[in-house]
């Protein structure tokens, strides 16, 4: 079965950087679009970033443009999210997602268990 395992979350201060990783298994990684979403209590899950199967196309949510970068290593079946200039409003549970589809918004067929990111002011 498909497994997505996130790592790299933690507690940081505003302005710091953090890199999340997501190791995927059980799917043909190099042929699926991957992405990151986040969720805070009381809010809907928010799209953060997506990357095409070859890595040449990337898309960022408006709230993270210019600060977050998504990348992937198809040889390692891993997708990354480099987060710079973190803000307290970036706090949330970050989810790795696989096999994304676009239908006015991004949907994903597979999800990781999530990793907590907390940014203190």
PDB file of C-alpha atoms in Angstrom, residues 25-102:
ATOM      1  CA  UNK A  25       6.643   4.019  -1.028  1.00  0.00           C
ATOM      2  CA  UNK A  26       4.103   1.766  -2.685  1.00  0.00           C
ATOM      3  CA  UNK A  27       3.641   3.933  -5.759  1.00  0.00           C
ATOM      4  CA  UNK A  28       5.496   4.850  -8.940  1.00  0.00           C
ATOM      5  CA  UNK A  29       6.875   7.996  -7.404  1.00  0.00           C
ATOM      6  CA  UNK A  30       8.457   9.417 -10.545  1.00  0.00           C
ATOM      7  CA  UNK A  31       5.075   9.430 -12.292  1.00  0.00           C
ATOM      8  CA  UNK A  32       2.907  11.254  -9.770  1.00  0.00           C
ATOM      9  CA  UNK A  33       2.495  14.860  -8.808  1.00  0.00           C
ATOM     10  CA  UNK A  34       3.372  15.497  -5.164  1.00  0.00           C
ATOM     11  CA  UNK A  35       2.436  18.267  -2.811  1.00  0.00           C
ATOM     12  CA  UNK A  36       2.236  19.715   0.666  1.00  0.00           C
ATOM     13  CA  UNK A  37      -0.801  20.945   2.555  1.00  0.00           C
ATOM     14  CA  UNK A  38      -1.212  22.306   6.055  1.00  0.00           C
ATOM     15  CA  UNK A  39      -3.970  22.566   8.610  1.00  0.00           C
ATOM     16  CA  UNK A  40      -4.534  24.527  11.780  1.00  0.00           C
ATOM     17  CA  UNK A  41      -7.312  23.895  14.306  1.00  0.00           C
ATOM     18  CA  UNK A  42     -10.641  25.265  13.158  1.00  0.00           C
ATOM     19  CA  UNK A  43      -9.512  25.840   9.584  1.00  0.00           C
ATOM     20  CA  UNK A  44      -9.770  23.857   6.381  1.00  0.00           C
ATOM     21  CA  UNK A  45      -6.737  22.122   5.019  1.00  0.00           C
ATOM     22  CA  UNK A  46      -4.744  24.645   2.980  1.00  0.00           C
ATOM     23  CA  UNK A  47      -2.758  24.012  -0.178  1.00  0.00           C
ATOM     24  CA  UNK A  48       0.906  24.912   0.275  1.00  0.00           C
ATOM     25  CA  UNK A  49       2.840  23.672  -2.752  1.00  0.00           C
ATOM     26  CA  UNK A  50       2.838  21.119  -5.563  1.00  0.00           C
ATOM     27  CA  UNK A  51       5.447  19.742  -7.922  1.00  0.00           C
ATOM     28  CA  UNK A  52       5.085  17.896 -11.195  1.00  0.00           C
ATOM     29  CA  UNK A  53       6.463  14.410 -11.660  1.00  0.00           C
ATOM     30  CA  UNK A  54       9.658  15.573 -13.351  1.00  0.00           C
ATOM     31  CA  UNK A  55      10.240  18.435 -10.929  1.00  0.00           C
ATOM     32  CA  UNK A  56      10.199  21.066 -13.661  1.00  0.00           C
ATOM     33  CA  UNK A  57       6.809  22.530 -12.668  1.00  0.00           C
ATOM     34  CA  UNK A  58       6.067  23.873  -9.217  1.00  0.00           C
ATOM     35  CA  UNK A  59       3.127  25.752  -7.760  1.00  0.00           C
ATOM     36  CA  UNK A  60       2.911  27.604  -4.451  1.00  0.00           C
ATOM     37  CA  UNK A  61       0.000  28.812  -2.439  1.00  0.00           C
ATOM     38  CA  UNK A  62      -0.304  32.590  -2.214  1.00  0.00           C
ATOM     39  CA  UNK A  63       0.542  32.698   1.479  1.00  0.00           C
ATOM     40  CA  UNK A  64       3.937  31.037   0.999  1.00  0.00           C
ATOM     41  CA  UNK A  65       5.125  32.436  -2.339  1.00  0.00           C
ATOM     42  CA  UNK A  66       8.681  33.675  -2.176  1.00  0.00           C
ATOM     43  CA  UNK A  67       9.346  31.879   1.117  1.00  0.00           C
ATOM     44  CA  UNK A  68       8.714  28.155   0.565  1.00  0.00           C
ATOM     45  CA  UNK A  69      10.237  25.939  -2.107  1.00  0.00           C
ATOM     46  CA  UNK A  70       9.109  22.452  -3.031  1.00  0.00           C
ATOM     47  CA  UNK A  71      11.509  19.994  -4.636  1.00  0.00           C
ATOM     48  CA  UNK A  72      11.801  16.275  -5.227  1.00  0.00           C
ATOM     49  CA  UNK A  73      14.401  13.564  -5.663  1.00  0.00           C
ATOM     50  CA  UNK A  74      12.939  10.794  -7.781  1.00  0.00           C
ATOM     51  CA  UNK A  75      15.940   8.567  -7.125  1.00  0.00           C
ATOM     52  CA  UNK A  76      15.154   8.682  -3.399  1.00  0.00           C
ATOM     53  CA  UNK A  77      11.331   8.736  -3.722  1.00  0.00           C
ATOM     54  CA  UNK A  78      11.358  11.846  -1.568  1.00  0.00           C
ATOM     55  CA  UNK A  79       9.752  15.258  -1.764  1.00  0.00           C
ATOM     56  CA  UNK A  80      10.945  18.240   0.246  1.00  0.00           C
ATOM     57  CA  UNK A  81       9.556  21.532   1.445  1.00  0.00           C
ATOM     58  CA  UNK A  82      12.136  24.191   2.259  1.00  0.00           C
ATOM     59  CA  UNK A  83      10.514  26.825   4.449  1.00  0.00           C
ATOM     60  CA  UNK A  84      12.318  30.133   4.943  1.00  0.00           C
ATOM     61  CA  UNK A  85      11.371  33.319   6.782  1.00  0.00           C
ATOM     62  CA  UNK A  86       8.857  31.419   8.854  1.00  0.00           C
ATOM     63  CA  UNK A  87       6.015  33.326  10.478  1.00  0.00           C
ATOM     64  CA  UNK A  88       3.769  32.406  13.424  1.00  0.00           C
ATOM     65  CA  UNK A  89       0.875  32.023  10.973  1.00  0.00           C
ATOM     66  CA  UNK A  90       2.790  29.182   9.308  1.00  0.00           C
ATOM     67  CA  UNK A  91       2.132  27.097  12.398  1.00  0.00           C
ATOM     68  CA  UNK A  92       0.165  23.933  11.702  1.00  0.00           C
ATOM     69  CA  UNK A  93       0.276  20.279  10.809  1.00  0.00           C
ATOM     70  CA  UNK A  94       1.938  19.798   7.450  1.00  0.00           C
ATOM     71  CA  UNK A  95       0.790  16.895   5.300  1.00  0.00           C
ATOM     72  CA  UNK A  96       2.549  15.292   2.395  1.00  0.00           C
ATOM     73  CA  UNK A  97       0.222  14.353  -0.454  1.00  0.00           C
ATOM     74  CA  UNK A  98       0.635  12.153  -3.499  1.00  0.00           C
ATOM     75  CA  UNK A  99      -1.116  11.775  -6.846  1.00  0.00           C
ATOM     76  CA  UNK A 100      -2.537  15.273  -6.960  1.00  0.00           C
ATOM     77  CA  UNK A 101      -5.341  16.284  -9.316  1.00  0.00           C
ATOM     78  CA  UNK A 102      -6.597  19.768 -10.155  1.00  0.00           C
TER      79      UNK A 102
END
